[in-house]
Amino acid sequence: MACIGPAGEKLARIAAVMNNKGRAAGRSGLGAVMGSKRLKAVAVRGKQKIPVFDEKRAAALRRENMKEMAGPFRIITDFGTCGLTIAALEHDDSPVKNWGGVSYVDFPNFRSMDAGPLIDRQSKKYACYRCPVGCGGHMTAGTSDYRYEAGAHKPEYETMAMFGSNCLNENLDAIIKANDICNRLGIDTISAGAGIAFAIECYENGLITRKDTGGIEMTWGNHKAIVAMTEKLGNREGFGDVLADGVKIAAEKIGRGAGQYAMHLHGQEVPAHDPKYGWKWAICYRMDATPARHTQGGGISPPGLPLPEFDTKAVSGKAAPYRILNGMNHIVNATGLCQIVYGNYVSVNMVVEFLKAITGWDVTLDELIKTGERIATLRHAFNLREGLNPLLYDIPGRVAGQPPKQSGPLAGVTLDETTLDRELCEEMDWDPVTTKPGKKKLLALGLAEVAAALWP
């Protein structure tokens, strides 16, 4: 069952579509889309067997892949994505103080975000059906200041960062509670955490007062205020109603320069990975058809992708490998694979072989990469038709490093957006000003109808 909560019913633009009580189609307000159609849930029940072309081959491939999973498999299966939190904070990958701070300076007790104490609160692991990783977890009942029922879902890394370091909040129980509120009310935890940090900075700078917040002291690290405002946000109550549509609209409602504290790209709150640290995010946050998505740049990839050689420390030369990584990322999404499981495959050829075994299609890796590029191009063309040009999206100065940080691992780093965007347009055969794909490329990708629409 895929279901929305009160946030979606009340058309909050950061509302999610929930399933399994703690897994979310979280970004871009899909919960509000369902709510606008007065659609509460989609439920499916049945016993019909899913046909597989070659069941024996599929089973053999599963056994082969399970012998030795690659990537960060052990960390994620032991702790879940929250096991990545400390490393992200050490590298200054996580946002701190609404993207305005540095972990070592502004959040010096960041090791309180270690996954160990979180796992101590976990009653049992949780996994999707037949998943070899099992990154999820159910918590024991909350017994501290924050009461939550046994079985509440373990927070993911993004939730830990957005409600933790981004708000200077060290209280794990408060983060678990905020996560549970978001799951129950149907809210994207990334956008919600961003909205809370935005509200705190507005409060600290006098743009909003206790009168606006209903008496809630929105100050850095105030975990009780963070939890209280999250509840109001999900129910569109009081000042939560202002935050429920995201930081862009909230800043417009508040006015008085609040926009400088709203960390978003074209209305989508920036997720908990710094593009100055990860080059794939530096490209996809603006240039993918869904801006500010940490899951669209290619993420963790298994060995075997035919990537051209490039210097990870240089700005130039990233577009060609990005096209391949992003293309395979779209294949993962289109086939219904989990990005985490895919990133832990022993070889990218496992995707090819599994597809052959399940569908009977005689596909190759090159064909899949091309298909992924076709998906990316079609998504981009849809946006162009609607008048959207990603080159016109502004990356917040703090996120881009303008001005650069004065301390920490990313001190002095500023994104060279001009080079990244220009080289991607060249690689994808997009016009460097309009980003309109070339007719020849569209035809080569099998998008004749799109070519006819864009090049009448």
Coordinates of C-alpha atoms in Angstrom, one line a residue:
M1 CA 0.0 0.0 0.0
A2 CA 1.2 3.5 -0.9
C3 CA -0.5 6.0 1.3
I4 CA -0.4 9.7 2.1
G5 CA -0.9 11.3 5.5
P6 CA -2.4 14.5 6.8
A7 CA 0.4 16.5 5.1
G8 CA -0.6 15.2 1.7
E9 CA -4.3 15.6 2.4
K10 CA -3.6 19.3 3.3
L11 CA -1.5 19.7 0.1
A12 CA 1.8 20.4 1.8
R13 CA 4.3 20.7 -1.0
I14 CA 6.9 18.7 1.0
A15 CA 4.4 15.8 1.5
A16 CA 5.5 12.3 0.8
V17 CA 3.9 9.1 -0.4
M18 CA 4.6 6.4 2.3
N19 CA 4.8 2.7 2.2
N20 CA 5.7 0.1 4.9
K21 CA 5.1 2.8 7.5
G22 CA 8.6 4.2 7.1
R23 CA 9.7 4.2 3.5
A24 CA 8.9 7.2 1.4
A25 CA 8.6 8.6 -2.1
G26 CA 9.8 11.7 -0.4
R27 CA 10.9 14.4 -2.7
S28 CA 9.1 17.0 -4.8
G29 CA 5.7 16.8 -3.0
L30 CA 4.3 13.7 -4.5
G31 CA 2.0 13.4 -1.5
A32 CA 0.5 16.7 -2.4
V33 CA -0.1 15.4 -5.9
M34 CA -2.1 12.5 -4.5
G35 CA -3.9 14.8 -2.1
S36 CA -4.9 17.2 -4.9
K37 CA -6.7 14.3 -6.6
R38 CA -8.3 13.3 -3.3
L39 CA -6.5 10.0 -3.5
K40 CA -5.6 8.6 -0.1
A41 CA -3.9 5.4 -1.0
V42 CA -3.2 2.8 -3.7
A43 CA -3.5 -0.7 -2.3
V44 CA -2.7 -3.9 -4.2
R45 CA -3.3 -7.5 -3.0
G46 CA -2.9 -10.7 -4.9
K47 CA -1.1 -14.1 -5.2
Q48 CA -0.4 -14.2 -8.9
K49 CA 3.2 -15.4 -9.6
I50 CA 5.5 -12.9 -11.3
P51 CA 6.8 -14.6 -14.5
V52 CA 10.6 -15.0 -14.8
F53 CA 12.1 -16.0 -18.1
D54 CA 14.8 -18.3 -16.6
E55 CA 14.2 -18.9 -12.9
K56 CA 17.2 -21.2 -12.5
R57 CA 19.6 -18.7 -14.0
A58 CA 18.2 -15.9 -11.8
A59 CA 18.6 -18.0 -8.7
A60 CA 22.2 -18.9 -9.7
L61 CA 23.1 -15.2 -10.3
R62 CA 21.7 -14.4 -6.9
R63 CA 23.9 -17.0 -5.2
E64 CA 26.9 -15.8 -7.2
N65 CA 26.4 -12.2 -6.2
M66 CA 25.7 -13.0 -2.6
K67 CA 29.1 -14.7 -2.1
E68 CA 30.9 -11.4 -1.8
M69 CA 29.0 -8.2 -2.0
A70 CA 31.1 -5.1 -2.9
G71 CA 31.0 -1.4 -1.9
P72 CA 30.1 -0.4 1.6
F73 CA 28.0 -3.5 2.1
R74 CA 29.1 -4.4 5.6
I75 CA 28.6 -0.9 7.0
I76 CA 25.1 -0.5 5.5
T77 CA 23.9 -4.0 6.4
D78 CA 25.2 -3.6 10.0
F79 CA 24.0 -0.1 10.6
G80 CA 22.0 1.2 7.7
T81 CA 22.7 4.5 5.9
C82 CA 23.0 6.1 9.3
G83 CA 26.4 4.3 9.5
L84 CA 27.7 6.8 7.1
T85 CA 26.9 9.8 9.2
I86 CA 30.2 10.2 11.1
A87 CA 32.3 9.9 7.9
A88 CA 30.1 12.5 6.2
L89 CA 30.6 14.9 9.1
E90 CA 34.3 14.3 9.2
H91 CA 34.6 15.2 5.5
D92 CA 32.3 18.2 5.9
D93 CA 29.9 16.5 3.5
S94 CA 26.9 16.9 5.8
P95 CA 25.2 20.3 6.1
V96 CA 25.9 22.1 9.4
K97 CA 23.9 25.1 10.8
N98 CA 21.7 25.5 7.7
W99 CA 24.7 25.1 5.4
G100 CA 26.4 28.0 7.1
G101 CA 28.7 26.1 9.5
V102 CA 31.6 23.6 9.8
S103 CA 31.3 20.4 11.8
Y104 CA 34.5 20.8 13.7
V105 CA 33.7 24.4 14.6
D106 CA 30.0 24.7 15.0
F107 CA 29.1 21.0 15.8
P108 CA 32.1 19.8 17.7
N109 CA 30.3 17.0 19.4
F110 CA 29.3 15.5 16.0
R111 CA 30.4 12.1 17.1
S112 CA 27.3 11.9 19.2
M113 CA 25.7 11.1 15.8
D114 CA 27.5 7.8 15.8
A115 CA 25.3 4.9 14.6
G116 CA 26.3 2.7 17.6
P117 CA 23.9 4.4 20.1
L118 CA 21.2 4.4 17.5
I119 CA 21.6 0.6 17.0
D120 CA 21.4 0.2 20.7
R121 CA 17.9 1.5 20.5
Q122 CA 17.0 -0.8 17.6
S123 CA 14.8 -3.9 18.4
K124 CA 15.2 -5.7 15.1
K125 CA 16.5 -5.3 11.6
Y126 CA 14.1 -4.5 8.7
A127 CA 14.6 -5.4 5.1
C128 CA 12.6 -5.2 1.9
Y129 CA 11.4 -8.5 0.5
R130 CA 14.4 -10.8 -0.1
C131 CA 16.9 -7.9 0.2
P132 CA 20.5 -9.1 0.6
V133 CA 21.5 -5.9 2.5
G134 CA 18.7 -5.2 5.0
C135 CA 19.6 -1.6 5.8
G136 CA 16.4 -0.7 7.8
G137 CA 15.6 -1.2 11.4
H138 CA 12.7 -0.9 13.9
M139 CA 13.3 0.9 17.2
T140 CA 12.4 -0.1 20.7
A141 CA 9.7 2.1 22.3
G142 CA 10.8 5.6 23.3
T143 CA 11.3 5.9 27.0
S144 CA 13.0 9.3 27.4
D145 CA 11.5 12.8 26.8
Y146 CA 10.2 11.5 23.5
R147 CA 7.6 8.8 23.3
Y148 CA 7.3 6.8 20.1
E149 CA 5.9 3.3 19.7
A150 CA 7.9 0.2 19.4
G151 CA 8.5 -0.5 15.7
A152 CA 9.2 3.1 14.7
H153 CA 11.6 3.1 11.8
K154 CA 15.3 3.9 12.2
P155 CA 16.3 7.2 10.8
E156 CA 18.3 7.2 7.5
Y157 CA 21.5 9.3 7.0
E158 CA 19.6 12.1 5.4
T159 CA 17.3 12.4 8.3
M160 CA 20.2 12.2 10.8
A161 CA 21.9 15.1 9.1
M162 CA 19.0 17.3 8.3
F163 CA 17.5 17.1 11.8
G164 CA 20.9 16.7 13.5
S165 CA 23.9 18.7 12.3
N166 CA 21.9 21.0 10.1
C167 CA 19.9 22.1 13.2
L168 CA 22.9 21.7 15.6
N169 CA 20.8 19.0 17.3
E170 CA 22.7 16.3 19.2
N171 CA 19.7 14.6 20.7
L172 CA 19.2 11.1 19.1
D173 CA 15.9 10.5 20.6
A174 CA 14.6 13.8 19.3
I175 CA 15.8 12.8 15.8
I176 CA 14.0 9.4 16.1
K177 CA 10.9 11.2 17.2
A178 CA 11.1 13.8 14.4
N179 CA 11.6 10.9 11.9
D180 CA 8.5 9.1 13.3
I181 CA 6.4 12.2 13.1
C182 CA 7.4 12.6 9.4
N183 CA 6.6 9.0 8.7
R184 CA 3.2 9.2 10.4
L185 CA 2.2 12.5 8.9
G186 CA 3.7 11.8 5.5
I187 CA 6.5 14.4 5.2
D188 CA 9.8 14.4 3.3
T189 CA 12.4 14.4 6.1
I190 CA 15.0 16.2 4.0
S191 CA 12.7 19.1 3.3
A192 CA 11.3 19.1 6.8
G193 CA 14.7 19.3 8.4
A194 CA 15.7 22.0 5.9
G195 CA 12.6 23.9 6.9
I196 CA 13.3 23.7 10.6
A197 CA 16.9 24.9 10.1
F198 CA 15.6 27.8 7.9
A199 CA 13.1 28.7 10.7
I200 CA 15.8 28.7 13.3
E201 CA 18.0 31.0 11.4
C202 CA 15.1 33.4 10.7
Y203 CA 14.3 33.3 14.4
E204 CA 17.9 33.9 15.5
N205 CA 18.1 36.9 13.1
G206 CA 14.8 38.5 14.2
L207 CA 12.8 37.8 11.1
I208 CA 10.3 35.8 13.1
T209 CA 9.5 35.9 16.8
R210 CA 7.9 33.8 19.5
K211 CA 4.6 35.4 18.6
D212 CA 5.0 34.0 15.0
T213 CA 6.0 30.5 16.2
G214 CA 3.3 30.2 18.9
G215 CA 5.7 30.5 21.7
I216 CA 8.2 27.9 20.4
E217 CA 11.8 29.0 20.9
M218 CA 13.4 28.2 17.5
T219 CA 17.0 28.3 18.5
W220 CA 20.0 26.2 17.4
G221 CA 20.1 22.8 19.0
N222 CA 16.8 23.2 20.8
H223 CA 15.6 19.7 20.2
K224 CA 12.2 20.2 21.9
A225 CA 11.4 23.1 19.6
I226 CA 12.6 21.1 16.6
V227 CA 10.2 18.2 17.4
A228 CA 7.3 20.5 18.3
M229 CA 7.6 22.5 15.0
T230 CA 7.9 19.3 13.0
E231 CA 4.6 18.2 14.3
K232 CA 3.0 21.5 13.5
L233 CA 4.6 21.4 10.0
G234 CA 3.0 18.1 9.2
N235 CA -0.4 19.2 10.4
R236 CA -0.2 22.7 8.9
E237 CA -0.8 24.2 12.2
G238 CA 0.4 27.7 13.3
F239 CA 3.8 28.6 11.9
G240 CA 4.1 25.0 10.6
D241 CA 1.6 26.1 7.9
V242 CA 4.2 28.6 6.6
L243 CA 6.9 25.8 6.4
A244 CA 4.7 23.1 4.9
D245 CA 5.2 24.3 1.3
G246 CA 9.0 24.3 1.6
V247 CA 11.6 27.0 2.3
K248 CA 11.2 28.9 -1.0
I249 CA 7.6 29.7 -0.4
A250 CA 8.1 30.2 3.3
A251 CA 10.8 32.8 2.5
E252 CA 8.4 34.6 0.2
K253 CA 5.7 34.7 2.9
I254 CA 8.1 36.0 5.6
G255 CA 9.9 38.5 3.3
R256 CA 12.5 40.9 4.8
G257 CA 15.4 39.1 3.3
A258 CA 14.4 35.6 4.5
G259 CA 15.4 34.2 1.1
Q260 CA 19.1 34.3 2.0
Y261 CA 18.4 31.5 4.6
A262 CA 16.4 29.3 2.2
M263 CA 18.7 26.6 0.9
H264 CA 17.0 25.3 -2.2
L265 CA 17.3 24.9 -6.0
H266 CA 14.2 26.0 -7.9
G267 CA 12.1 25.2 -4.8
Q268 CA 13.6 21.9 -3.9
E269 CA 15.5 21.8 -0.6
V270 CA 19.2 20.8 -0.9
P271 CA 19.8 17.3 0.5
A272 CA 22.5 16.4 3.0
H273 CA 25.4 16.0 0.7
D274 CA 27.7 18.9 -0.2
P275 CA 28.4 19.3 -3.9
K276 CA 31.8 20.8 -3.1
Y277 CA 32.7 17.4 -1.7
G278 CA 31.1 15.1 -4.3
W279 CA 31.5 16.1 -7.9
K280 CA 28.5 14.1 -9.1
W281 CA 26.3 16.1 -6.9
A282 CA 28.0 19.3 -8.2
I283 CA 26.5 18.4 -11.6
C284 CA 23.2 16.7 -10.8
Y285 CA 21.9 19.2 -8.2
R286 CA 21.2 21.7 -11.0
M287 CA 21.4 19.8 -14.3
D288 CA 19.3 16.8 -13.6
A289 CA 15.6 17.0 -14.5
T290 CA 14.8 16.8 -10.8
P291 CA 17.0 19.4 -9.1
A292 CA 18.7 18.9 -5.7
R293 CA 18.4 15.1 -5.8
H294 CA 21.4 13.3 -4.2
T295 CA 20.1 10.0 -5.7
Q296 CA 20.4 11.2 -9.3
G297 CA 24.1 11.6 -9.8
G298 CA 25.1 8.0 -10.0
G299 CA 25.9 7.4 -6.3
I300 CA 27.9 4.3 -5.4
S301 CA 28.4 2.2 -8.5
P302 CA 29.6 -1.4 -8.8
P303 CA 32.9 -2.3 -10.6
G304 CA 32.9 -2.7 -14.3
L305 CA 31.4 0.5 -15.7
P306 CA 33.4 1.6 -18.7
L307 CA 34.2 5.1 -17.4
P308 CA 36.8 7.2 -19.2
E309 CA 39.8 8.1 -17.2
F310 CA 39.5 11.4 -15.3
D311 CA 41.1 13.3 -12.5
T312 CA 38.9 13.3 -9.4
K313 CA 40.6 16.4 -8.1
A314 CA 40.2 18.4 -11.3
V315 CA 37.1 20.3 -12.3
S316 CA 37.3 19.5 -16.0
G317 CA 36.7 16.1 -17.4
K318 CA 33.7 15.0 -15.3
A319 CA 30.9 15.2 -17.9
A320 CA 31.7 12.0 -19.8
P321 CA 31.8 9.7 -16.7
Y322 CA 28.8 11.5 -15.3
R323 CA 26.7 10.7 -18.5
I324 CA 27.4 7.0 -18.0
L325 CA 26.9 7.0 -14.2
N326 CA 23.7 9.0 -14.5
G327 CA 22.5 6.8 -17.3
M328 CA 22.9 3.7 -15.3
N329 CA 21.3 5.4 -12.4
H330 CA 18.2 5.8 -14.5
I331 CA 18.3 2.1 -15.5
V332 CA 18.4 1.2 -11.8
N333 CA 15.3 3.4 -11.2
A334 CA 13.4 2.2 -14.3
T335 CA 14.0 -1.5 -13.5
G336 CA 12.9 -1.2 -9.9
L337 CA 16.3 -2.0 -8.4
C338 CA 17.5 -0.5 -5.1
Q339 CA 20.3 1.9 -5.6
I340 CA 22.0 0.6 -2.4
V341 CA 21.9 -3.0 -3.6
Y342 CA 23.1 -2.0 -7.0
G343 CA 26.0 -0.1 -5.5
N344 CA 27.1 -3.3 -3.7
Y345 CA 27.0 -5.7 -6.7
V346 CA 30.2 -7.5 -7.4
S347 CA 30.0 -6.3 -11.0
V348 CA 27.8 -4.0 -13.0
N349 CA 27.4 -6.9 -15.4
M350 CA 25.1 -8.4 -12.8
V351 CA 22.5 -5.9 -13.9
V352 CA 22.8 -7.1 -17.5
E353 CA 22.7 -10.8 -16.6
F354 CA 19.8 -10.4 -14.2
L355 CA 17.8 -8.6 -16.9
K356 CA 18.5 -11.3 -19.4
A357 CA 17.4 -14.0 -16.9
I358 CA 14.3 -12.2 -15.8
T359 CA 13.0 -10.8 -19.1
G360 CA 14.7 -12.9 -21.8
W361 CA 16.0 -9.7 -23.5
D362 CA 19.4 -10.1 -25.0
V363 CA 20.6 -6.7 -23.8
T364 CA 24.2 -5.4 -23.5
L365 CA 25.8 -3.0 -21.0
D366 CA 26.3 -0.5 -23.8
E367 CA 22.6 -0.7 -24.7
L368 CA 21.6 -0.1 -21.1
I369 CA 23.9 3.0 -20.9
K370 CA 22.3 4.3 -24.1
T371 CA 18.8 3.6 -22.7
G372 CA 19.7 5.5 -19.5
E373 CA 20.8 8.5 -21.5
R374 CA 17.6 8.3 -23.5
I375 CA 15.6 8.4 -20.2
A376 CA 17.7 11.4 -18.9
T377 CA 17.2 13.2 -22.2
L378 CA 13.4 12.6 -22.3
R379 CA 13.0 13.8 -18.7
H380 CA 15.0 16.9 -19.6
A381 CA 12.9 17.5 -22.8
F382 CA 9.7 17.3 -20.7
N383 CA 11.0 20.2 -18.5
L384 CA 12.0 22.2 -21.6
R385 CA 8.5 21.9 -22.9
E386 CA 7.3 23.3 -19.7
G387 CA 9.7 26.3 -20.0
L388 CA 12.3 25.1 -17.5
N389 CA 16.0 25.7 -18.2
P390 CA 18.3 24.3 -15.4
L391 CA 21.0 26.9 -16.2
L392 CA 18.6 29.5 -14.7
Y393 CA 18.4 27.7 -11.3
D394 CA 20.5 29.4 -8.6
I395 CA 22.6 27.3 -6.3
P396 CA 22.6 28.9 -2.9
G397 CA 25.9 30.7 -2.2
R398 CA 26.6 28.7 0.9
V399 CA 26.1 25.5 -0.9
A400 CA 28.3 26.6 -3.9
G401 CA 31.0 28.0 -1.6
Q402 CA 30.4 31.7 -2.4
P403 CA 32.1 32.9 -0.3
P404 CA 34.2 29.8 0.5
K405 CA 34.4 28.4 4.0
Q406 CA 37.2 29.6 6.1
S407 CA 37.9 26.4 7.9
G408 CA 37.3 22.6 7.8
P409 CA 38.0 20.1 5.0
L410 CA 36.2 22.2 2.4
A411 CA 37.9 25.5 3.3
G412 CA 38.6 27.7 0.2
V413 CA 36.5 25.5 -2.1
T414 CA 34.1 27.1 -4.6
L415 CA 32.1 25.2 -7.3
D416 CA 33.2 26.1 -10.8
E417 CA 29.6 25.9 -12.1
T418 CA 30.5 27.4 -15.4
T419 CA 32.9 24.7 -16.4
L420 CA 30.7 21.8 -15.1
D421 CA 27.6 23.1 -16.9
R422 CA 29.4 23.9 -20.2
E423 CA 31.1 20.5 -20.4
L424 CA 27.9 18.6 -19.6
C425 CA 26.0 20.5 -22.3
E426 CA 28.8 19.5 -24.7
E427 CA 28.8 15.9 -23.7
M428 CA 25.0 15.6 -23.9
D429 CA 24.8 17.7 -27.1
W430 CA 22.6 20.4 -25.4
D431 CA 22.7 24.0 -26.5
P432 CA 25.0 25.9 -24.0
V433 CA 22.4 28.6 -23.5
T434 CA 18.9 27.0 -23.9
T435 CA 20.0 23.4 -23.0
K436 CA 17.9 22.2 -26.0
P437 CA 19.2 18.8 -27.2
G438 CA 20.5 18.6 -30.7
K439 CA 18.3 17.0 -33.3
K440 CA 20.9 14.5 -34.4
K441 CA 21.4 13.3 -30.8
L442 CA 17.7 12.9 -30.3
L443 CA 17.3 10.8 -33.4
A444 CA 20.3 8.7 -32.3
L445 CA 18.6 8.0 -29.0
G446 CA 15.4 6.9 -30.7
L447 CA 13.5 10.0 -29.7
A448 CA 12.1 11.0 -33.1
E449 CA 8.9 12.4 -31.6
V450 CA 10.8 14.6 -29.3
A451 CA 13.0 15.8 -32.1
A452 CA 9.9 16.7 -34.2
A453 CA 8.5 18.6 -31.2
L454 CA 11.7 20.5 -30.4
W455 CA 12.9 20.9 -34.1
P456 CA 9.6 21.5 -36.1

